[in-house]
Amino acid sequence: MYLTTSVVAKFIALYMIPFSCVVTFFLALFSQYFSFNDLLEYYYVVFIYVFMPSGLLWGQLVLMEKGYFTPWFLKAKKHYELNRKTGMVTLYKGNGKPRFSHPFHEFDCILTSSPTPQGLMNYGLFLVHRYNGYSFGVPLHSLMPGSPLVAEYHYLWSMIQAYMDVTSPMPDILVLEEARERDPTTKAFDDNGLRCTALNMSGVSSAKKGDLLKNPRGSHFWRNMSDEEFEQTLAAIAKNQ
């Protein structure tokens, strides 16, 4: 809502106010009912009560786009953390302070379901601490769009377990691409050219496989795939899960 208001303010400051000022200028020039004193008063009111608020909102939007200033209510908040290095799961309060933090192996994964007024099913995937009676769980389902398919939540849970298992490489998904080289287990896996084997890319061209063996973690691995190779790779990942 705030961003929409800022965009509207920019439109008002750039287009609506200049247009209205030009119209009123010609009105004062040719109309006997609108004098130049009225015009100056109109300009004053528009400047104080319309242009200045719109300009402030627009200016703040420009500063935010350039990274200089972001209102506190638009800043990203950390809701929870799954730390692969330490093996800890942390849930945060609204003020950014930890609500609880426990080892990953102390949590149970719970799939909840609830019907909508239309009779459809909504699902939620939570991590619930096994040894404490917390009334809060870690909402893992926030990592994916809502889906009516239970299997999608099974895939998500498999991915989370693979991510927290430091004895195995991280899941081969796009969002973790930049982090793979910073994880020792994953980097060793990739440097040994094991990516094709892990993905079981039987449908991928031999040229692509050759490129992977020469440069196992090419920075454009996903981007350079054709549509067919992308679908085949996703199918192979789903099959391996």
PDB file of C-alpha atoms in Angstrom:
ATOM      1  CA  MET A   1       0.000   0.000   0.000  1.00  0.00           C
ATOM      2  CA  TYR A   2       2.787   2.401   0.924  1.00  0.00           C
ATOM      3  CA  LEU A   3       4.698   1.747  -2.292  1.00  0.00           C
ATOM      4  CA  THR A   4       1.522   2.217  -4.325  1.00  0.00           C
ATOM      5  CA  THR A   5       0.922   5.542  -2.584  1.00  0.00           C
ATOM      6  CA  SER A   6       4.486   6.634  -3.363  1.00  0.00           C
ATOM      7  CA  VAL A   7       4.046   5.786  -7.052  1.00  0.00           C
ATOM      8  CA  VAL A   8       0.771   7.729  -7.149  1.00  0.00           C
ATOM      9  CA  ALA A   9       2.521  10.666  -5.467  1.00  0.00           C
ATOM     10  CA  LYS A  10       5.202  10.580  -8.152  1.00  0.00           C
ATOM     11  CA  PHE A  11       2.545  10.667 -10.863  1.00  0.00           C
ATOM     12  CA  ILE A  12       0.833  13.613  -9.163  1.00  0.00           C
ATOM     13  CA  ALA A  13       4.075  15.565  -8.766  1.00  0.00           C
ATOM     14  CA  LEU A  14       5.288  14.915 -12.318  1.00  0.00           C
ATOM     15  CA  TYR A  15       2.084  15.184 -14.313  1.00  0.00           C
ATOM     16  CA  MET A  16      -1.056  16.232 -12.439  1.00  0.00           C
ATOM     17  CA  ILE A  17       0.340  19.325 -10.703  1.00  0.00           C
ATOM     18  CA  PRO A  18       2.111  20.767 -13.791  1.00  0.00           C
ATOM     19  CA  PHE A  19      -1.004  20.126 -15.867  1.00  0.00           C
ATOM     20  CA  SER A  20      -3.266  21.842 -13.329  1.00  0.00           C
ATOM     21  CA  CYS A  21      -0.858  24.781 -13.035  1.00  0.00           C
ATOM     22  CA  VAL A  22      -0.864  25.314 -16.803  1.00  0.00           C
ATOM     23  CA  VAL A  23      -4.662  25.094 -16.955  1.00  0.00           C
ATOM     24  CA  THR A  24      -5.147  27.589 -14.125  1.00  0.00           C
ATOM     25  CA  PHE A  25      -2.578  29.955 -15.665  1.00  0.00           C
ATOM     26  CA  PHE A  26      -4.552  30.154 -18.911  1.00  0.00           C
ATOM     27  CA  LEU A  27      -7.741  30.404 -16.884  1.00  0.00           C
ATOM     28  CA  ALA A  28      -6.361  33.475 -15.102  1.00  0.00           C
ATOM     29  CA  LEU A  29      -5.120  34.841 -18.415  1.00  0.00           C
ATOM     30  CA  PHE A  30      -8.402  34.657 -20.287  1.00  0.00           C
ATOM     31  CA  SER A  31     -11.156  34.421 -17.659  1.00  0.00           C
ATOM     32  CA  GLN A  32     -12.662  37.405 -15.894  1.00  0.00           C
ATOM     33  CA  TYR A  33     -13.717  35.222 -12.964  1.00  0.00           C
ATOM     34  CA  PHE A  34     -10.200  34.031 -12.055  1.00  0.00           C
ATOM     35  CA  SER A  35      -7.595  36.715 -11.342  1.00  0.00           C
ATOM     36  CA  PHE A  36      -3.820  36.448 -11.001  1.00  0.00           C
ATOM     37  CA  ASN A  37      -4.196  36.884  -7.248  1.00  0.00           C
ATOM     38  CA  ASP A  38      -6.414  33.837  -7.250  1.00  0.00           C
ATOM     39  CA  LEU A  39      -3.763  32.078  -9.336  1.00  0.00           C
ATOM     40  CA  LEU A  40      -1.003  32.855  -6.819  1.00  0.00           C
ATOM     41  CA  GLU A  41      -3.192  31.664  -3.973  1.00  0.00           C
ATOM     42  CA  TYR A  42      -3.947  28.463  -5.886  1.00  0.00           C
ATOM     43  CA  TYR A  43      -0.241  27.863  -6.546  1.00  0.00           C
ATOM     44  CA  TYR A  44       0.520  28.381  -2.851  1.00  0.00           C
ATOM     45  CA  VAL A  45      -2.136  25.905  -1.737  1.00  0.00           C
ATOM     46  CA  VAL A  46      -1.051  23.327  -4.319  1.00  0.00           C
ATOM     47  CA  PHE A  47       2.610  23.689  -3.368  1.00  0.00           C
ATOM     48  CA  ILE A  48       2.050  23.403   0.394  1.00  0.00           C
ATOM     49  CA  TYR A  49      -0.687  20.791   0.550  1.00  0.00           C
ATOM     50  CA  VAL A  50      -0.153  18.716  -2.602  1.00  0.00           C
ATOM     51  CA  PHE A  51       3.322  19.091  -4.085  1.00  0.00           C
ATOM     52  CA  MET A  52       5.303  18.956  -0.837  1.00  0.00           C
ATOM     53  CA  PRO A  53       3.651  15.750   0.508  1.00  0.00           C
ATOM     54  CA  SER A  54       3.821  14.141  -2.942  1.00  0.00           C
ATOM     55  CA  GLY A  55       7.434  15.242  -3.360  1.00  0.00           C
ATOM     56  CA  LEU A  56       8.391  13.801   0.026  1.00  0.00           C
ATOM     57  CA  LEU A  57       6.819  10.451  -0.774  1.00  0.00           C
ATOM     58  CA  TRP A  58       8.404  10.399  -4.213  1.00  0.00           C
ATOM     59  CA  GLY A  59      11.800  11.432  -2.838  1.00  0.00           C
ATOM     60  CA  GLN A  60      11.686   8.723  -0.204  1.00  0.00           C
ATOM     61  CA  LEU A  61      10.889   6.174  -2.928  1.00  0.00           C
ATOM     62  CA  VAL A  62      13.935   7.298  -4.922  1.00  0.00           C
ATOM     63  CA  LEU A  63      16.164   7.085  -1.837  1.00  0.00           C
ATOM     64  CA  MET A  64      14.839   3.604  -1.080  1.00  0.00           C
ATOM     65  CA  GLU A  65      15.516   2.421  -4.646  1.00  0.00           C
ATOM     66  CA  LYS A  66      19.103   3.664  -4.325  1.00  0.00           C
ATOM     67  CA  GLY A  67      19.532   1.980  -0.944  1.00  0.00           C
ATOM     68  CA  TYR A  68      19.921   5.143   1.151  1.00  0.00           C
ATOM     69  CA  PHE A  69      16.777   5.038   3.254  1.00  0.00           C
ATOM     70  CA  THR A  70      14.029   2.515   3.958  1.00  0.00           C
ATOM     71  CA  PRO A  71      11.138   3.121   6.389  1.00  0.00           C
ATOM     72  CA  TRP A  72      11.255   0.854   9.399  1.00  0.00           C
ATOM     73  CA  PHE A  73       7.933  -0.771   8.528  1.00  0.00           C
ATOM     74  CA  LEU A  74       9.220  -1.791   5.081  1.00  0.00           C
ATOM     75  CA  LYS A  75      12.440  -3.392   6.277  1.00  0.00           C
ATOM     76  CA  ALA A  76      12.664  -7.170   5.953  1.00  0.00           C
ATOM     77  CA  LYS A  77      12.233  -9.057   9.202  1.00  0.00           C
ATOM     78  CA  LYS A  78      13.773 -12.385  10.015  1.00  0.00           C
ATOM     79  CA  HIS A  79      11.009 -14.826  10.952  1.00  0.00           C
ATOM     80  CA  TYR A  80      13.088 -17.959  11.432  1.00  0.00           C
ATOM     81  CA  GLU A  81      16.504 -19.398  10.620  1.00  0.00           C
ATOM     82  CA  LEU A  82      17.663 -22.872   9.609  1.00  0.00           C
ATOM     83  CA  ASN A  83      21.415 -22.751  10.144  1.00  0.00           C
ATOM     84  CA  ARG A  84      23.286 -25.462   8.247  1.00  0.00           C
ATOM     85  CA  LYS A  85      26.617 -24.625   9.902  1.00  0.00           C
ATOM     86  CA  THR A  86      25.472 -24.820  13.511  1.00  0.00           C
ATOM     87  CA  GLY A  87      22.520 -27.179  13.052  1.00  0.00           C
ATOM     88  CA  MET A  88      20.296 -24.795  15.013  1.00  0.00           C
ATOM     89  CA  VAL A  89      16.709 -23.801  14.291  1.00  0.00           C
ATOM     90  CA  THR A  90      15.698 -20.366  15.571  1.00  0.00           C
ATOM     91  CA  LEU A  91      12.264 -18.743  15.589  1.00  0.00           C
ATOM     92  CA  TYR A  92      12.145 -14.963  16.012  1.00  0.00           C
ATOM     93  CA  LYS A  93       9.616 -12.626  17.573  1.00  0.00           C
ATOM     94  CA  GLY A  94       8.140  -9.654  15.733  1.00  0.00           C
ATOM     95  CA  ASN A  95      10.804  -7.376  17.231  1.00  0.00           C
ATOM     96  CA  GLY A  96      13.620  -9.503  15.788  1.00  0.00           C
ATOM     97  CA  LYS A  97      14.627 -11.151  19.084  1.00  0.00           C
ATOM     98  CA  PRO A  98      14.837 -14.970  19.273  1.00  0.00           C
ATOM     99  CA  ARG A  99      11.742 -16.714  20.595  1.00  0.00           C
ATOM    100  CA  PHE A 100      13.570 -20.037  20.873  1.00  0.00           C
ATOM    101  CA  SER A 101      16.586 -21.811  19.390  1.00  0.00           C
ATOM    102  CA  HIS A 102      17.171 -25.577  19.442  1.00  0.00           C
ATOM    103  CA  PRO A 103      19.092 -28.220  17.469  1.00  0.00           C
ATOM    104  CA  PHE A 104      17.375 -29.394  14.293  1.00  0.00           C
ATOM    105  CA  HIS A 105      17.210 -33.040  15.413  1.00  0.00           C
ATOM    106  CA  GLU A 106      14.977 -32.058  18.350  1.00  0.00           C
ATOM    107  CA  PHE A 107      12.130 -30.997  16.068  1.00  0.00           C
ATOM    108  CA  ASP A 108       9.280 -32.978  14.560  1.00  0.00           C
ATOM    109  CA  CYS A 109       7.757 -32.006  11.237  1.00  0.00           C
ATOM    110  CA  ILE A 110       3.975 -31.605  11.298  1.00  0.00           C
ATOM    111  CA  LEU A 111       1.678 -31.269   8.284  1.00  0.00           C
ATOM    112  CA  THR A 112      -1.546 -29.487   9.176  1.00  0.00           C
ATOM    113  CA  SER A 113      -4.713 -29.192   7.108  1.00  0.00           C
ATOM    114  CA  SER A 114      -7.783 -26.987   7.284  1.00  0.00           C
ATOM    115  CA  PRO A 115     -10.709 -26.547   4.883  1.00  0.00           C
ATOM    116  CA  THR A 116     -11.585 -23.261   3.220  1.00  0.00           C
ATOM    117  CA  PRO A 117     -15.214 -22.021   3.036  1.00  0.00           C
ATOM    118  CA  GLN A 118     -15.237 -23.394  -0.520  1.00  0.00           C
ATOM    119  CA  GLY A 119     -14.319 -26.871   0.687  1.00  0.00           C
ATOM    120  CA  LEU A 120     -10.713 -26.794  -0.537  1.00  0.00           C
ATOM    121  CA  MET A 121      -7.852 -27.880   1.682  1.00  0.00           C
ATOM    122  CA  ASN A 122      -5.148 -25.565   3.000  1.00  0.00           C
ATOM    123  CA  TYR A 123      -1.948 -27.195   4.225  1.00  0.00           C
ATOM    124  CA  GLY A 124       0.781 -25.959   6.518  1.00  0.00           C
ATOM    125  CA  LEU A 125       4.166 -27.497   7.283  1.00  0.00           C
ATOM    126  CA  PHE A 126       5.618 -26.740  10.716  1.00  0.00           C
ATOM    127  CA  LEU A 127       8.625 -27.698  12.790  1.00  0.00           C
ATOM    128  CA  VAL A 128       7.455 -28.348  16.357  1.00  0.00           C
ATOM    129  CA  HIS A 129       9.925 -28.762  19.205  1.00  0.00           C
ATOM    130  CA  ARG A 130       9.638 -32.192  20.697  1.00  0.00           C
ATOM    131  CA  TYR A 131      10.550 -31.390  24.305  1.00  0.00           C
ATOM    132  CA  ASN A 132       8.858 -28.064  24.995  1.00  0.00           C
ATOM    133  CA  GLY A 133       5.227 -27.045  24.954  1.00  0.00           C
ATOM    134  CA  TYR A 134       5.656 -24.041  22.703  1.00  0.00           C
ATOM    135  CA  SER A 135       2.489 -22.671  21.174  1.00  0.00           C
ATOM    136  CA  PHE A 136       4.534 -21.589  18.142  1.00  0.00           C
ATOM    137  CA  GLY A 137       5.999 -23.657  15.327  1.00  0.00           C
ATOM    138  CA  VAL A 138       8.449 -22.836  12.548  1.00  0.00           C
ATOM    139  CA  PRO A 139       6.311 -22.258   9.406  1.00  0.00           C
ATOM    140  CA  LEU A 140       8.280 -24.097   6.735  1.00  0.00           C
ATOM    141  CA  HIS A 141       5.403 -23.778   4.245  1.00  0.00           C
ATOM    142  CA  SER A 142       6.295 -20.090   3.854  1.00  0.00           C
ATOM    143  CA  LEU A 143       9.182 -21.263   1.650  1.00  0.00           C
ATOM    144  CA  MET A 144       6.789 -22.296  -1.120  1.00  0.00           C
ATOM    145  CA  PRO A 145       3.503 -21.162  -2.679  1.00  0.00           C
ATOM    146  CA  GLY A 146       0.394 -22.799  -1.309  1.00  0.00           C
ATOM    147  CA  SER A 147      -0.428 -26.083  -3.012  1.00  0.00           C
ATOM    148  CA  PRO A 148      -3.351 -28.514  -2.788  1.00  0.00           C
ATOM    149  CA  LEU A 149      -0.919 -31.400  -3.385  1.00  0.00           C
ATOM    150  CA  VAL A 150       0.427 -33.062  -0.245  1.00  0.00           C
ATOM    151  CA  ALA A 151       3.371 -34.416  -2.244  1.00  0.00           C
ATOM    152  CA  GLU A 152       4.698 -30.858  -2.679  1.00  0.00           C
ATOM    153  CA  TYR A 153       5.073 -30.581   1.101  1.00  0.00           C
ATOM    154  CA  HIS A 154       6.833 -33.942   1.189  1.00  0.00           C
ATOM    155  CA  TYR A 155       9.304 -32.563  -1.365  1.00  0.00           C
ATOM    156  CA  LEU A 156       9.830 -29.461   0.758  1.00  0.00           C
ATOM    157  CA  TRP A 157      10.522 -31.529   3.868  1.00  0.00           C
ATOM    158  CA  SER A 158      13.004 -33.683   1.945  1.00  0.00           C
ATOM    159  CA  MET A 159      14.765 -30.536   0.773  1.00  0.00           C
ATOM    160  CA  ILE A 160      14.949 -29.139   4.324  1.00  0.00           C
ATOM    161  CA  GLN A 161      16.435 -32.381   5.646  1.00  0.00           C
ATOM    162  CA  ALA A 162      19.000 -32.443   2.840  1.00  0.00           C
ATOM    163  CA  TYR A 163      19.887 -28.810   3.530  1.00  0.00           C
ATOM    164  CA  MET A 164      20.497 -29.432   7.240  1.00  0.00           C
ATOM    165  CA  ASP A 165      22.539 -32.616   6.619  1.00  0.00           C
ATOM    166  CA  VAL A 166      26.148 -31.365   6.534  1.00  0.00           C
ATOM    167  CA  THR A 167      27.422 -34.785   5.425  1.00  0.00           C
ATOM    168  CA  SER A 168      25.711 -34.318   2.040  1.00  0.00           C
ATOM    169  CA  PRO A 169      25.767 -31.478  -0.492  1.00  0.00           C
ATOM    170  CA  MET A 170      23.071 -28.827  -0.341  1.00  0.00           C
ATOM    171  CA  PRO A 171      19.942 -29.345  -2.440  1.00  0.00           C
ATOM    172  CA  ASP A 172      20.528 -28.448  -6.081  1.00  0.00           C
ATOM    173  CA  ILE A 173      18.054 -25.566  -6.356  1.00  0.00           C
ATOM    174  CA  LEU A 174      18.430 -22.137  -7.869  1.00  0.00           C
ATOM    175  CA  VAL A 175      17.999 -20.166  -4.645  1.00  0.00           C
ATOM    176  CA  LEU A 176      21.080 -21.879  -3.144  1.00  0.00           C
ATOM    177  CA  GLU A 177      23.264 -21.485  -6.248  1.00  0.00           C
ATOM    178  CA  GLU A 178      25.410 -18.656  -4.891  1.00  0.00           C
ATOM    179  CA  ALA A 179      25.934 -20.373  -1.533  1.00  0.00           C
ATOM    180  CA  ARG A 180      27.189 -23.726  -2.842  1.00  0.00           C
ATOM    181  CA  GLU A 181      30.818 -22.687  -3.181  1.00  0.00           C
ATOM    182  CA  ARG A 182      30.856 -21.439   0.418  1.00  0.00           C
ATOM    183  CA  ASP A 183      29.794 -24.806   1.847  1.00  0.00           C
ATOM    184  CA  PRO A 184      32.804 -27.187   2.129  1.00  0.00           C
ATOM    185  CA  THR A 185      30.845 -30.418   1.564  1.00  0.00           C
ATOM    186  CA  THR A 186      28.957 -29.015  -1.399  1.00  0.00           C
ATOM    187  CA  LYS A 187      32.042 -27.437  -2.950  1.00  0.00           C
ATOM    188  CA  ALA A 188      33.960 -30.722  -2.760  1.00  0.00           C
ATOM    189  CA  PHE A 189      31.011 -32.524  -4.317  1.00  0.00           C
ATOM    190  CA  ASP A 190      30.808 -30.028  -7.173  1.00  0.00           C
ATOM    191  CA  ASP A 191      34.571 -29.896  -7.763  1.00  0.00           C
ATOM    192  CA  ASN A 192      34.593 -33.667  -8.250  1.00  0.00           C
ATOM    193  CA  GLY A 193      32.104 -33.341 -11.104  1.00  0.00           C
ATOM    194  CA  LEU A 194      29.367 -35.346  -9.393  1.00  0.00           C
ATOM    195  CA  ARG A 195      26.512 -33.079 -10.320  1.00  0.00           C
ATOM    196  CA  CYS A 196      25.369 -35.008 -13.404  1.00  0.00           C
ATOM    197  CA  THR A 197      25.369 -38.250 -11.450  1.00  0.00           C
ATOM    198  CA  ALA A 198      23.349 -36.729  -8.617  1.00  0.00           C
ATOM    199  CA  LEU A 199      20.740 -35.280 -10.943  1.00  0.00           C
ATOM    200  CA  ASN A 200      20.586 -38.419 -13.128  1.00  0.00           C
ATOM    201  CA  MET A 201      20.408 -36.181 -16.206  1.00  0.00           C
ATOM    202  CA  SER A 202      19.809 -38.924 -18.716  1.00  0.00           C
ATOM    203  CA  GLY A 203      17.906 -36.632 -21.054  1.00  0.00           C
ATOM    204  CA  VAL A 204      20.496 -33.862 -21.087  1.00  0.00           C
ATOM    205  CA  SER A 205      22.718 -33.609 -24.110  1.00  0.00           C
ATOM    206  CA  SER A 206      26.223 -35.053 -23.952  1.00  0.00           C
ATOM    207  CA  ALA A 207      27.619 -31.606 -24.752  1.00  0.00           C
ATOM    208  CA  LYS A 208      25.938 -30.178 -21.668  1.00  0.00           C
ATOM    209  CA  LYS A 209      27.246 -33.043 -19.539  1.00  0.00           C
ATOM    210  CA  GLY A 210      30.722 -32.430 -20.907  1.00  0.00           C
ATOM    211  CA  ASP A 211      30.484 -28.789 -19.956  1.00  0.00           C
ATOM    212  CA  LEU A 212      29.448 -29.768 -16.452  1.00  0.00           C
ATOM    213  CA  LEU A 213      32.382 -32.116 -16.038  1.00  0.00           C
ATOM    214  CA  LYS A 214      34.794 -29.415 -17.176  1.00  0.00           C
ATOM    215  CA  ASN A 215      33.120 -26.693 -15.120  1.00  0.00           C
ATOM    216  CA  PRO A 216      30.913 -28.460 -12.554  1.00  0.00           C
ATOM    217  CA  ARG A 217      29.545 -25.258 -11.021  1.00  0.00           C
ATOM    218  CA  GLY A 218      29.170 -22.940 -13.945  1.00  0.00           C
ATOM    219  CA  SER A 219      27.522 -19.725 -12.780  1.00  0.00           C
ATOM    220  CA  HIS A 220      24.927 -20.007 -15.572  1.00  0.00           C
ATOM    221  CA  PHE A 221      24.074 -23.660 -15.018  1.00  0.00           C
ATOM    222  CA  TRP A 222      20.323 -23.081 -14.807  1.00  0.00           C
ATOM    223  CA  ARG A 223      20.113 -20.099 -17.121  1.00  0.00           C
ATOM    224  CA  ASN A 224      21.792 -21.842 -20.046  1.00  0.00           C
ATOM    225  CA  MET A 225      19.411 -24.795 -20.013  1.00  0.00           C
ATOM    226  CA  SER A 226      16.884 -25.183 -22.762  1.00  0.00           C
ATOM    227  CA  ASP A 227      13.242 -25.563 -21.751  1.00  0.00           C
ATOM    228  CA  GLU A 228      13.427 -29.303 -22.393  1.00  0.00           C
ATOM    229  CA  GLU A 229      16.581 -29.731 -20.289  1.00  0.00           C
ATOM    230  CA  PHE A 230      15.054 -27.674 -17.490  1.00  0.00           C
ATOM    231  CA  GLU A 231      11.935 -29.855 -17.360  1.00  0.00           C
ATOM    232  CA  GLN A 232      14.019 -33.042 -17.501  1.00  0.00           C
ATOM    233  CA  THR A 233      16.229 -31.827 -14.664  1.00  0.00           C
ATOM    234  CA  LEU A 234      13.243 -30.973 -12.476  1.00  0.00           C
ATOM    235  CA  ALA A 235      11.729 -34.369 -13.200  1.00  0.00           C
ATOM    236  CA  ALA A 236      14.997 -36.066 -12.224  1.00  0.00           C
ATOM    237  CA  ILE A 237      15.174 -34.115  -8.954  1.00  0.00           C
ATOM    238  CA  ALA A 238      11.566 -35.022  -8.104  1.00  0.00           C
ATOM    239  CA  LYS A 239      12.261 -38.689  -8.925  1.00  0.00           C
ATOM    240  CA  ASN A 240      15.338 -38.767  -6.673  1.00  0.00           C
ATOM    241  CA  GLN A 241      13.309 -37.395  -3.788  1.00  0.00           C
TER     242      GLN A 241
END
